[in-house]
PDB file of C-alpha atoms in Angstrom:
ATOM      1  CA  MET O  27     -12.479  11.580  -5.125  1.00  0.00           C
ATOM      2  CA  GLY O  28     -12.595  11.516  -9.015  1.00  0.00           C
ATOM      3  CA  ASP O  29     -12.025  15.174 -10.004  1.00  0.00           C
ATOM      4  CA  VAL O  30     -13.857  16.055 -13.301  1.00  0.00           C
ATOM      5  CA  ALA O  31     -12.200  19.512 -13.908  1.00  0.00           C
ATOM      6  CA  ARG O  32      -8.914  18.165 -13.357  1.00  0.00           C
ATOM      7  CA  LEU O  33      -9.588  15.248 -15.670  1.00  0.00           C
ATOM      8  CA  ARG O  34     -10.371  17.997 -18.449  1.00  0.00           C
ATOM      9  CA  ARG O  35      -7.313  19.821 -17.573  1.00  0.00           C
ATOM     10  CA  CYS O  36      -5.434  16.759 -17.948  1.00  0.00           C
ATOM     11  CA  LEU O  37      -7.012  15.890 -21.242  1.00  0.00           C
ATOM     12  CA  ALA O  38      -6.635  19.894 -22.556  1.00  0.00           C
ATOM     13  CA  GLY O  39      -3.061  19.568 -21.291  1.00  0.00           C
ATOM     14  CA  TYR O  40      -2.316  16.700 -24.150  1.00  0.00           C
ATOM     15  CA  GLY O  41      -3.839  18.312 -26.489  1.00  0.00           C
ATOM     16  CA  ARG O  42      -4.847  15.141 -29.017  1.00  0.00           C
ATOM     17  CA  VAL O  43      -5.623  11.741 -27.156  1.00  0.00           C
ATOM     18  CA  VAL O  44      -6.396   8.569 -28.881  1.00  0.00           C
ATOM     19  CA  VAL O  45      -8.378   6.484 -26.287  1.00  0.00           C
ATOM     20  CA  ALA O  46      -8.108   2.760 -26.347  1.00  0.00           C
ATOM     21  CA  PHE O  47     -12.525   2.779 -26.354  1.00  0.00           C
ATOM     22  CA  SER O  48     -13.953  -0.897 -25.281  1.00  0.00           C
ATOM     23  CA  GLY O  49     -17.476   0.608 -24.552  1.00  0.00           C
ATOM     24  CA  GLY O  50     -16.756   0.156 -21.099  1.00  0.00           C
ATOM     25  CA  VAL O  51     -17.592   2.625 -18.401  1.00  0.00           C
ATOM     26  CA  ASP O  52     -13.951   3.497 -18.102  1.00  0.00           C
ATOM     27  CA  SER O  53     -12.951   4.210 -21.194  1.00  0.00           C
ATOM     28  CA  GLY O  54     -16.769   5.670 -22.184  1.00  0.00           C
ATOM     29  CA  LEU O  55     -16.482   8.124 -19.528  1.00  0.00           C
ATOM     30  CA  LEU O  56     -12.644   9.078 -20.854  1.00  0.00           C
ATOM     31  CA  ALA O  57     -13.824   8.500 -24.391  1.00  0.00           C
ATOM     32  CA  TRP O  58     -16.902  11.248 -23.703  1.00  0.00           C
ATOM     33  CA  VAL O  59     -15.138  13.893 -21.733  1.00  0.00           C
ATOM     34  CA  ALA O  60     -12.082  13.892 -23.805  1.00  0.00           C
ATOM     35  CA  HIS O  61     -14.601  14.087 -27.171  1.00  0.00           C
ATOM     36  CA  GLN O  62     -16.324  17.440 -24.883  1.00  0.00           C
ATOM     37  CA  GLU O  63     -12.920  18.840 -24.549  1.00  0.00           C
ATOM     38  CA  LEU O  64     -11.330  18.230 -27.155  1.00  0.00           C
ATOM     39  CA  GLY O  65     -13.582  17.834 -30.264  1.00  0.00           C
ATOM     40  CA  ARG O  66     -13.795  15.480 -32.656  1.00  0.00           C
ATOM     41  CA  ASP O  67     -10.913  16.767 -34.212  1.00  0.00           C
ATOM     42  CA  ARG O  68      -8.427  16.293 -31.875  1.00  0.00           C
ATOM     43  CA  ALA O  69     -10.119  13.259 -29.565  1.00  0.00           C
ATOM     44  CA  LEU O  70     -10.062   9.535 -31.513  1.00  0.00           C
ATOM     45  CA  ALA O  71     -11.590   6.930 -29.923  1.00  0.00           C
ATOM     46  CA  ALA O  72     -10.339   3.593 -31.257  1.00  0.00           C
ATOM     47  CA  THR O  73     -11.953   0.224 -30.762  1.00  0.00           C
ATOM     48  CA  ALA O  74      -9.365  -3.261 -30.832  1.00  0.00           C
ATOM     49  CA  VAL O  75     -11.572  -5.547 -32.943  1.00  0.00           C
ATOM     50  CA  SER O  76     -10.409  -9.083 -33.009  1.00  0.00           C
ATOM     51  CA  ALA O  77     -12.053 -13.006 -31.991  1.00  0.00           C
ATOM     52  CA  SER O  78     -11.027 -11.838 -28.092  1.00  0.00           C
ATOM     53  CA  LEU O  79     -13.763  -9.067 -28.603  1.00  0.00           C
ATOM     54  CA  ALA O  80     -17.475 -10.306 -28.445  1.00  0.00           C
ATOM     55  CA  PRO O  81     -19.606  -9.622 -31.149  1.00  0.00           C
ATOM     56  CA  SER O  82     -22.100  -7.519 -29.156  1.00  0.00           C
ATOM     57  CA  GLU O  83     -18.956  -5.736 -27.263  1.00  0.00           C
ATOM     58  CA  LEU O  84     -18.311  -4.408 -31.121  1.00  0.00           C
ATOM     59  CA  GLU O  85     -21.681  -3.407 -31.734  1.00  0.00           C
ATOM     60  CA  GLY O  86     -21.937  -1.607 -28.549  1.00  0.00           C
ATOM     61  CA  CYS O  87     -19.068   0.000 -29.340  1.00  0.00           C
ATOM     62  CA  ARG O  88     -20.129   1.096 -32.435  1.00  0.00           C
ATOM     63  CA  HIS O  89     -23.794   2.175 -31.281  1.00  0.00           C
ATOM     64  CA  LEU O  90     -22.161   4.603 -28.328  1.00  0.00           C
ATOM     65  CA  ALA O  91     -19.861   6.336 -31.367  1.00  0.00           C
ATOM     66  CA  ALA O  92     -22.599   6.689 -33.230  1.00  0.00           C
ATOM     67  CA  SER O  93     -24.994   7.893 -30.335  1.00  0.00           C
ATOM     68  CA  TRP O  94     -22.135  10.342 -29.019  1.00  0.00           C
ATOM     69  CA  GLY O  95     -20.954  11.592 -32.190  1.00  0.00           C
ATOM     70  CA  LEU O  96     -17.649  10.545 -31.298  1.00  0.00           C
ATOM     71  CA  ASN O  97     -14.911  10.370 -34.055  1.00  0.00           C
ATOM     72  CA  TRP O  98     -14.353   6.427 -33.980  1.00  0.00           C
ATOM     73  CA  LEU O  99     -12.107   3.815 -35.225  1.00  0.00           C
ATOM     74  CA  PRO O 100     -12.566   0.164 -35.241  1.00  0.00           C
ATOM     75  CA  LEU O 101      -8.815  -0.613 -35.702  1.00  0.00           C
ATOM     76  CA  THR O 102      -7.787  -4.878 -36.648  1.00  0.00           C
ATOM     77  CA  THR O 103      -5.227  -6.165 -33.476  1.00  0.00           C
ATOM     78  CA  ALA O 104      -3.194  -9.502 -34.331  1.00  0.00           C
ATOM     79  CA  GLU O 105      -2.603 -10.819 -30.308  1.00  0.00           C
ATOM     80  CA  LEU O 106      -3.438 -14.030 -30.682  1.00  0.00           C
ATOM     81  CA  ASP O 107      -0.667 -14.065 -33.855  1.00  0.00           C
ATOM     82  CA  ARG O 108       1.551 -13.544 -30.789  1.00  0.00           C
ATOM     83  CA  PRO O 109       3.167 -16.849 -29.947  1.00  0.00           C
ATOM     84  CA  ALA O 110       3.361 -15.454 -25.802  1.00  0.00           C
ATOM     85  CA  TYR O 111      -0.388 -14.437 -26.208  1.00  0.00           C
ATOM     86  CA  ALA O 112      -1.305 -17.523 -27.555  1.00  0.00           C
ATOM     87  CA  ALA O 113       0.131 -19.971 -25.115  1.00  0.00           C
ATOM     88  CA  ASN O 114      -1.790 -17.989 -22.241  1.00  0.00           C
ATOM     89  CA  GLY O 115       0.359 -17.800 -19.498  1.00  0.00           C
ATOM     90  CA  ALA O 116       0.206 -15.477 -16.473  1.00  0.00           C
ATOM     91  CA  ASP O 117       0.876 -12.747 -18.373  1.00  0.00           C
ATOM     92  CA  ARG O 118      -1.021 -12.897 -21.238  1.00  0.00           C
ATOM     93  CA  CYS O 119      -2.710  -9.567 -20.833  1.00  0.00           C
ATOM     94  CA  TYR O 120       1.166  -8.104 -21.329  1.00  0.00           C
ATOM     95  CA  HIS O 121       0.722  -9.022 -24.418  1.00  0.00           C
ATOM     96  CA  CYS O 122      -2.338  -8.145 -25.820  1.00  0.00           C
ATOM     97  CA  LYS O 123      -1.608  -4.590 -24.281  1.00  0.00           C
ATOM     98  CA  ALA O 124       1.768  -5.193 -26.386  1.00  0.00           C
ATOM     99  CA  GLU O 125      -0.115  -5.307 -29.530  1.00  0.00           C
ATOM    100  CA  LEU O 126      -2.966  -2.661 -28.906  1.00  0.00           C
ATOM    101  CA  MET O 127       0.084  -0.409 -28.105  1.00  0.00           C
ATOM    102  CA  ASP O 128       2.134  -1.311 -31.358  1.00  0.00           C
ATOM    103  CA  GLN O 129      -1.288  -1.168 -33.480  1.00  0.00           C
ATOM    104  CA  LEU O 130      -2.195   2.166 -32.083  1.00  0.00           C
ATOM    105  CA  ALA O 131       1.133   4.267 -31.630  1.00  0.00           C
ATOM    106  CA  PRO O 132       1.118   5.100 -35.788  1.00  0.00           C
ATOM    107  CA  VAL O 133      -2.264   6.412 -35.666  1.00  0.00           C
ATOM    108  CA  ALA O 134      -1.380   8.468 -32.488  1.00  0.00           C
ATOM    109  CA  ALA O 135       2.366   9.367 -33.814  1.00  0.00           C
ATOM    110  CA  ALA O 136       0.218  10.479 -37.139  1.00  0.00           C
ATOM    111  CA  ALA O 137      -2.144  12.974 -35.560  1.00  0.00           C
ATOM    112  CA  GLY O 138       0.465  14.099 -32.829  1.00  0.00           C
ATOM    113  CA  ALA O 139      -1.314  12.654 -30.054  1.00  0.00           C
ATOM    114  CA  ARG O 140      -0.744  10.546 -27.198  1.00  0.00           C
ATOM    115  CA  VAL O 141      -2.336   7.137 -26.788  1.00  0.00           C
ATOM    116  CA  ALA O 142      -5.073   7.068 -23.299  1.00  0.00           C
ATOM    117  CA  LEU O 143      -6.276   4.060 -21.617  1.00  0.00           C
ATOM    118  CA  GLY O 144      -9.278   3.827 -19.289  1.00  0.00           C
ATOM    119  CA  VAL O 145      -7.182   2.594 -16.314  1.00  0.00           C
ATOM    120  CA  ASN O 146      -9.030   3.636 -12.911  1.00  0.00           C
ATOM    121  CA  VAL O 147      -7.112   3.948  -9.704  1.00  0.00           C
ATOM    122  CA  ASP O 148      -8.500   1.134  -7.805  1.00  0.00           C
ATOM    123  CA  ASP O 149      -6.894  -0.927 -11.397  1.00  0.00           C
ATOM    124  CA  LEU O 150      -3.467   0.129  -9.592  1.00  0.00           C
ATOM    125  CA  GLY O 151      -4.065  -2.525  -7.086  1.00  0.00           C
ATOM    126  CA  GLU O 152      -4.666  -4.945  -8.852  1.00  0.00           C
ATOM    127  CA  TYR O 153      -2.369  -7.684 -10.744  1.00  0.00           C
ATOM    128  CA  ARG O 154      -2.584  -6.088 -14.178  1.00  0.00           C
ATOM    129  CA  PRO O 155       0.337  -6.701 -16.387  1.00  0.00           C
ATOM    130  CA  GLY O 156      -1.380  -5.328 -19.321  1.00  0.00           C
ATOM    131  CA  GLN O 157      -1.159  -1.271 -17.794  1.00  0.00           C
ATOM    132  CA  ARG O 158       3.048  -2.635 -17.612  1.00  0.00           C
ATOM    133  CA  ALA O 159       2.918  -2.983 -21.267  1.00  0.00           C
ATOM    134  CA  ALA O 160       1.302   0.055 -22.088  1.00  0.00           C
ATOM    135  CA  ALA O 161       2.833   2.562 -20.365  1.00  0.00           C
ATOM    136  CA  GLN O 162       6.481   0.994 -21.335  1.00  0.00           C
ATOM    137  CA  ARG O 163       5.309   1.508 -24.281  1.00  0.00           C
ATOM    138  CA  GLY O 164       4.077   5.645 -23.788  1.00  0.00           C
ATOM    139  CA  ALA O 165      -0.087   5.473 -22.745  1.00  0.00           C
ATOM    140  CA  VAL O 166      -1.154   7.966 -20.615  1.00  0.00           C
ATOM    141  CA  PHE O 167      -3.533   7.106 -17.925  1.00  0.00           C
ATOM    142  CA  PRO O 168      -6.083  10.324 -17.696  1.00  0.00           C
ATOM    143  CA  LEU O 169      -8.496   8.758 -14.597  1.00  0.00           C
ATOM    144  CA  VAL O 170      -5.392   7.775 -12.910  1.00  0.00           C
ATOM    145  CA  GLU O 171      -4.029  11.000 -12.598  1.00  0.00           C
ATOM    146  CA  ALA O 172      -7.451  12.789 -12.055  1.00  0.00           C
ATOM    147  CA  GLY O 173      -7.647  10.464  -8.953  1.00  0.00           C
ATOM    148  CA  PHE O 174     -10.745   8.285 -10.244  1.00  0.00           C
ATOM    149  CA  THR O 175     -11.653   5.703  -8.336  1.00  0.00           C
ATOM    150  CA  LYS O 176     -13.706   2.773 -10.069  1.00  0.00           C
ATOM    151  CA  ALA O 177     -16.584   3.908  -7.893  1.00  0.00           C
ATOM    152  CA  ASP O 178     -15.790   7.790  -9.019  1.00  0.00           C
ATOM    153  CA  VAL O 179     -16.237   6.390 -12.780  1.00  0.00           C
ATOM    154  CA  ARG O 180     -19.728   4.970 -12.172  1.00  0.00           C
ATOM    155  CA  ALA O 181     -20.737   8.198 -10.260  1.00  0.00           C
ATOM    156  CA  THR O 182     -19.780  10.844 -12.971  1.00  0.00           C
ATOM    157  CA  ALA O 183     -21.070   8.856 -15.594  1.00  0.00           C
ATOM    158  CA  ARG O 184     -24.277   8.306 -14.289  1.00  0.00           C
ATOM    159  CA  GLU O 185     -24.288  12.261 -13.271  1.00  0.00           C
ATOM    160  CA  MET O 186     -23.378  12.855 -17.048  1.00  0.00           C
ATOM    161  CA  GLY O 187     -26.403  10.740 -18.093  1.00  0.00           C
ATOM    162  CA  LEU O 188     -23.887   8.323 -20.148  1.00  0.00           C
ATOM    163  CA  GLU O 189     -25.621   5.009 -20.613  1.00  0.00           C
ATOM    164  CA  VAL O 190     -22.515   2.808 -19.966  1.00  0.00           C
ATOM    165  CA  TRP O 191     -22.535   3.712 -16.441  1.00  0.00           C
ATOM    166  CA  GLU O 192     -24.079   0.498 -14.905  1.00  0.00           C
ATOM    167  CA  LYS O 193     -23.040  -1.892 -17.618  1.00  0.00           C
ATOM    168  CA  PRO O 194     -21.381  -4.831 -16.028  1.00  0.00           C
ATOM    169  CA  ALA O 195     -17.483  -5.270 -16.279  1.00  0.00           C
ATOM    170  CA  ALA O 196     -17.232  -6.973 -19.869  1.00  0.00           C
ATOM    171  CA  PRO O 197     -13.647  -8.180 -19.965  1.00  0.00           C
ATOM    172  CA  CYS O 198     -11.739 -10.161 -23.155  1.00  0.00           C
ATOM    173  CA  LEU O 199     -13.311 -13.519 -23.952  1.00  0.00           C
ATOM    174  CA  ALA O 200      -9.649 -14.471 -23.638  1.00  0.00           C
ATOM    175  CA  SER O 201     -10.008 -13.647 -19.805  1.00  0.00           C
ATOM    176  CA  ARG O 202     -12.399 -17.271 -19.602  1.00  0.00           C
ATOM    177  CA  VAL O 203      -9.544 -19.578 -20.669  1.00  0.00           C
ATOM    178  CA  PRO O 204      -7.477 -20.725 -17.735  1.00  0.00           C
ATOM    179  CA  HIS O 205      -3.823 -20.602 -17.794  1.00  0.00           C
ATOM    180  CA  GLY O 206      -1.926 -22.932 -19.482  1.00  0.00           C
ATOM    181  CA  THR O 207      -5.085 -23.874 -22.175  1.00  0.00           C
ATOM    182  CA  PRO O 208      -4.144 -22.229 -25.566  1.00  0.00           C
ATOM    183  CA  VAL O 209      -6.374 -19.115 -26.364  1.00  0.00           C
ATOM    184  CA  THR O 210      -7.430 -19.921 -30.263  1.00  0.00           C
ATOM    185  CA  VAL O 211      -9.958 -18.465 -32.750  1.00  0.00           C
ATOM    186  CA  SER O 212     -12.084 -21.286 -32.154  1.00  0.00           C
ATOM    187  CA  THR O 213     -12.399 -21.507 -28.483  1.00  0.00           C
ATOM    188  CA  LEU O 214     -12.959 -17.662 -28.116  1.00  0.00           C
ATOM    189  CA  THR O 215     -15.924 -18.573 -30.709  1.00  0.00           C
ATOM    190  CA  ARG O 216     -17.084 -20.821 -28.902  1.00  0.00           C
ATOM    191  CA  VAL O 217     -17.450 -19.273 -25.799  1.00  0.00           C
ATOM    192  CA  ALA O 218     -18.914 -16.064 -27.095  1.00  0.00           C
ATOM    193  CA  ALA O 219     -21.982 -17.908 -29.097  1.00  0.00           C
ATOM    194  CA  ALA O 220     -22.474 -19.477 -25.160  1.00  0.00           C
ATOM    195  CA  GLU O 221     -22.491 -16.033 -23.677  1.00  0.00           C
ATOM    196  CA  GLU O 222     -24.883 -14.399 -26.382  1.00  0.00           C
ATOM    197  CA  GLY O 223     -26.764 -17.730 -26.150  1.00  0.00           C
ATOM    198  CA  LEU O 224     -27.259 -17.320 -22.501  1.00  0.00           C
ATOM    199  CA  LYS O 225     -27.546 -13.719 -23.018  1.00  0.00           C
ATOM    200  CA  ALA O 226     -30.409 -14.080 -24.752  1.00  0.00           C
ATOM    201  CA  LEU O 227     -32.566 -15.770 -22.614  1.00  0.00           C
ATOM    202  CA  GLY O 228     -31.888 -12.742 -20.264  1.00  0.00           C
ATOM    203  CA  PHE O 229     -28.041 -13.383 -18.271  1.00  0.00           C
ATOM    204  CA  ASP O 230     -27.028 -10.582 -19.284  1.00  0.00           C
ATOM    205  CA  GLU O 231     -24.311 -10.742 -16.324  1.00  0.00           C
ATOM    206  CA  LEU O 232     -22.139 -13.533 -16.263  1.00  0.00           C
ATOM    207  CA  ARG O 233     -19.189 -15.506 -17.929  1.00  0.00           C
ATOM    208  CA  VAL O 234     -19.162 -18.787 -19.485  1.00  0.00           C
ATOM    209  CA  ARG O 235     -15.332 -20.328 -18.411  1.00  0.00           C
ATOM    210  CA  HIS O 236     -13.874 -22.700 -21.087  1.00  0.00           C
ATOM    211  CA  TYR O 237     -12.662 -26.084 -19.784  1.00  0.00           C
ATOM    212  CA  GLY O 238     -12.865 -28.311 -23.198  1.00  0.00           C
ATOM    213  CA  GLU O 239     -15.653 -29.568 -23.926  1.00  0.00           C
ATOM    214  CA  LEU O 240     -17.429 -28.448 -20.465  1.00  0.00           C
ATOM    215  CA  ALA O 241     -18.548 -25.239 -20.023  1.00  0.00           C
ATOM    216  CA  ARG O 242     -18.699 -23.799 -16.498  1.00  0.00           C
ATOM    217  CA  ILE O 243     -21.273 -20.920 -16.063  1.00  0.00           C
ATOM    218  CA  GLU O 244     -21.226 -18.345 -13.779  1.00  0.00           C
ATOM    219  CA  VAL O 245     -24.128 -15.852 -12.896  1.00  0.00           C
ATOM    220  CA  PRO O 246     -24.767 -13.408  -9.761  1.00  0.00           C
ATOM    221  CA  GLU O 247     -25.842 -15.096  -6.610  1.00  0.00           C
ATOM    222  CA  ARG O 248     -28.956 -14.035  -7.683  1.00  0.00           C
ATOM    223  CA  ARG O 249     -29.622 -15.571 -10.673  1.00  0.00           C
ATOM    224  CA  LEU O 250     -28.862 -18.918 -10.079  1.00  0.00           C
ATOM    225  CA  GLY O 251     -32.349 -19.937  -8.674  1.00  0.00           C
ATOM    226  CA  ASP O 252     -33.384 -18.500 -12.519  1.00  0.00           C
ATOM    227  CA  VAL O 253     -30.496 -20.568 -14.517  1.00  0.00           C
ATOM    228  CA  LEU O 254     -32.149 -24.032 -13.001  1.00  0.00           C
ATOM    229  CA  GLU O 255     -35.551 -22.818 -13.970  1.00  0.00           C
ATOM    230  CA  HIS O 256     -34.529 -22.557 -16.731  1.00  0.00           C
ATOM    231  CA  ARG O 257     -31.985 -25.532 -17.217  1.00  0.00           C
ATOM    232  CA  ALA O 258     -32.918 -26.989 -20.200  1.00  0.00           C
ATOM    233  CA  ASP O 259     -32.728 -23.773 -22.200  1.00  0.00           C
ATOM    234  CA  VAL O 260     -29.371 -22.699 -20.455  1.00  0.00           C
ATOM    235  CA  VAL O 261     -28.180 -25.985 -21.855  1.00  0.00           C
ATOM    236  CA  ASP O 262     -29.537 -25.933 -25.220  1.00  0.00           C
ATOM    237  CA  ALA O 263     -27.519 -22.891 -25.459  1.00  0.00           C
ATOM    238  CA  VAL O 264     -24.476 -24.050 -24.323  1.00  0.00           C
ATOM    239  CA  GLN O 265     -24.392 -27.373 -26.195  1.00  0.00           C
ATOM    240  CA  ALA O 266     -25.291 -25.426 -29.372  1.00  0.00           C
ATOM    241  CA  ALA O 267     -22.134 -23.197 -29.079  1.00  0.00           C
ATOM    242  CA  GLY O 268     -20.261 -26.369 -29.061  1.00  0.00           C
ATOM    243  CA  TYR O 269     -20.150 -27.756 -25.635  1.00  0.00           C
ATOM    244  CA  ARG O 270     -21.155 -30.902 -24.766  1.00  0.00           C
ATOM    245  CA  TYR O 271     -21.548 -30.673 -20.889  1.00  0.00           C
ATOM    246  CA  ALA O 272     -22.904 -27.349 -18.606  1.00  0.00           C
ATOM    247  CA  THR O 273     -22.129 -26.320 -15.483  1.00  0.00           C
ATOM    248  CA  LEU O 274     -22.986 -23.897 -13.183  1.00  0.00           C
ATOM    249  CA  ASP O 275     -20.606 -22.653 -10.285  1.00  0.00           C
ATOM    250  CA  LEU O 276     -22.780 -22.435  -7.154  1.00  0.00           C
ATOM    251  CA  GLU O 277     -20.414 -19.942  -6.168  1.00  0.00           C
ATOM    252  CA  GLY O 278     -21.963 -17.197  -8.233  1.00  0.00           C
ATOM    253  CA  LEU O 279     -20.017 -14.620 -10.395  1.00  0.00           C
ATOM    254  CA  ARG O 280     -16.653 -13.489  -9.220  1.00  0.00           C
ATOM    255  CA  SER O 281     -14.766 -10.923 -11.074  1.00  0.00           C
ATOM    256  CA  GLY O 282     -10.834 -11.965 -11.657  1.00  0.00           C
ATOM    257  CA  ASN O 283     -11.219 -15.652  -9.948  1.00  0.00           C
ATOM    258  CA  LEU O 284      -9.247 -17.036 -12.546  1.00  0.00           C
ATOM    259  CA  SER O 285      -6.336 -14.266 -11.869  1.00  0.00           C
ATOM    260  CA  PRO O 286      -3.373 -15.436 -10.457  1.00  0.00           C
ATOM    261  CA  GLY O 287      -3.413 -16.116  -6.371  1.00  0.00           C
ATOM    262  CA  ARG O 288      -6.971 -17.007  -6.954  1.00  0.00           C
ATOM    263  CA  GLY O 289      -6.430 -20.464  -6.380  1.00  0.00           C
ATOM    264  CA  SER O 290      -7.188 -21.641  -9.552  1.00  0.00           C
ATOM    265  CA  GLY O 291      -4.566 -21.687 -11.602  1.00  0.00           C
ATOM    266  CA  GLY O 292      -6.022 -19.605 -14.232  1.00  0.00           C
ATOM    267  CA  SER O 293      -6.657 -15.801 -15.433  1.00  0.00           C
ATOM    268  CA  GLY O 294      -9.308 -13.262 -16.246  1.00  0.00           C
ATOM    269  CA  THR O 295     -12.598 -11.506 -15.025  1.00  0.00           C
TER     270      THR O 295
END
């Protein structure tokens, strides 16, 4: 069971932290507790801004930072300029976190701070090359040190009244692109536009998987019928984003179904 008191002691022990803040429940809880424990002068929440971050996610981070009073820094990252990232191999996330750490490290060093990531205990059992890149570059994982599982994080965020407690997972847009298909700005822009169009129709939890001219839509099983009921609007939204074909995955939304070992030859959540 995650121990909030232990998390506070951990953060206090670091003295100053720069939290990699994506606006999700894990980094949200970490940023909030760091802000409470250390204050604005010693806790900075930094959001990596690039084509792999959906515009709505960036606005979500901006909103949370303002409403929570966080010391917030939107920081431009250039992972797409790294050939190994753009090639989209099984280790893409390694190169993404390497870029993030390379951008955060000078900020943290100037403040005498440690870079802290919202990794929880459950994440340790998954294929997460990004964690390895972060750890190699000196990042710390306070939620892990305090024993927080994903369920603990959500329960604690709810108890604290944080609006992110029930927010669905929102991995980077590159996770929608199968391994071996290059990640480009135009591809990510198309995915983002398709997902934003579908969210405008009320599908808050979804993925649009990119297969060239074809978009494969994943929603929770309980929403499959809703997609069919609004088929024309769904097709219009996807085609407006630049896809020629819109397909519905009848297995529903499966987080991580493009990850290595899932049988699809891709990566992501």
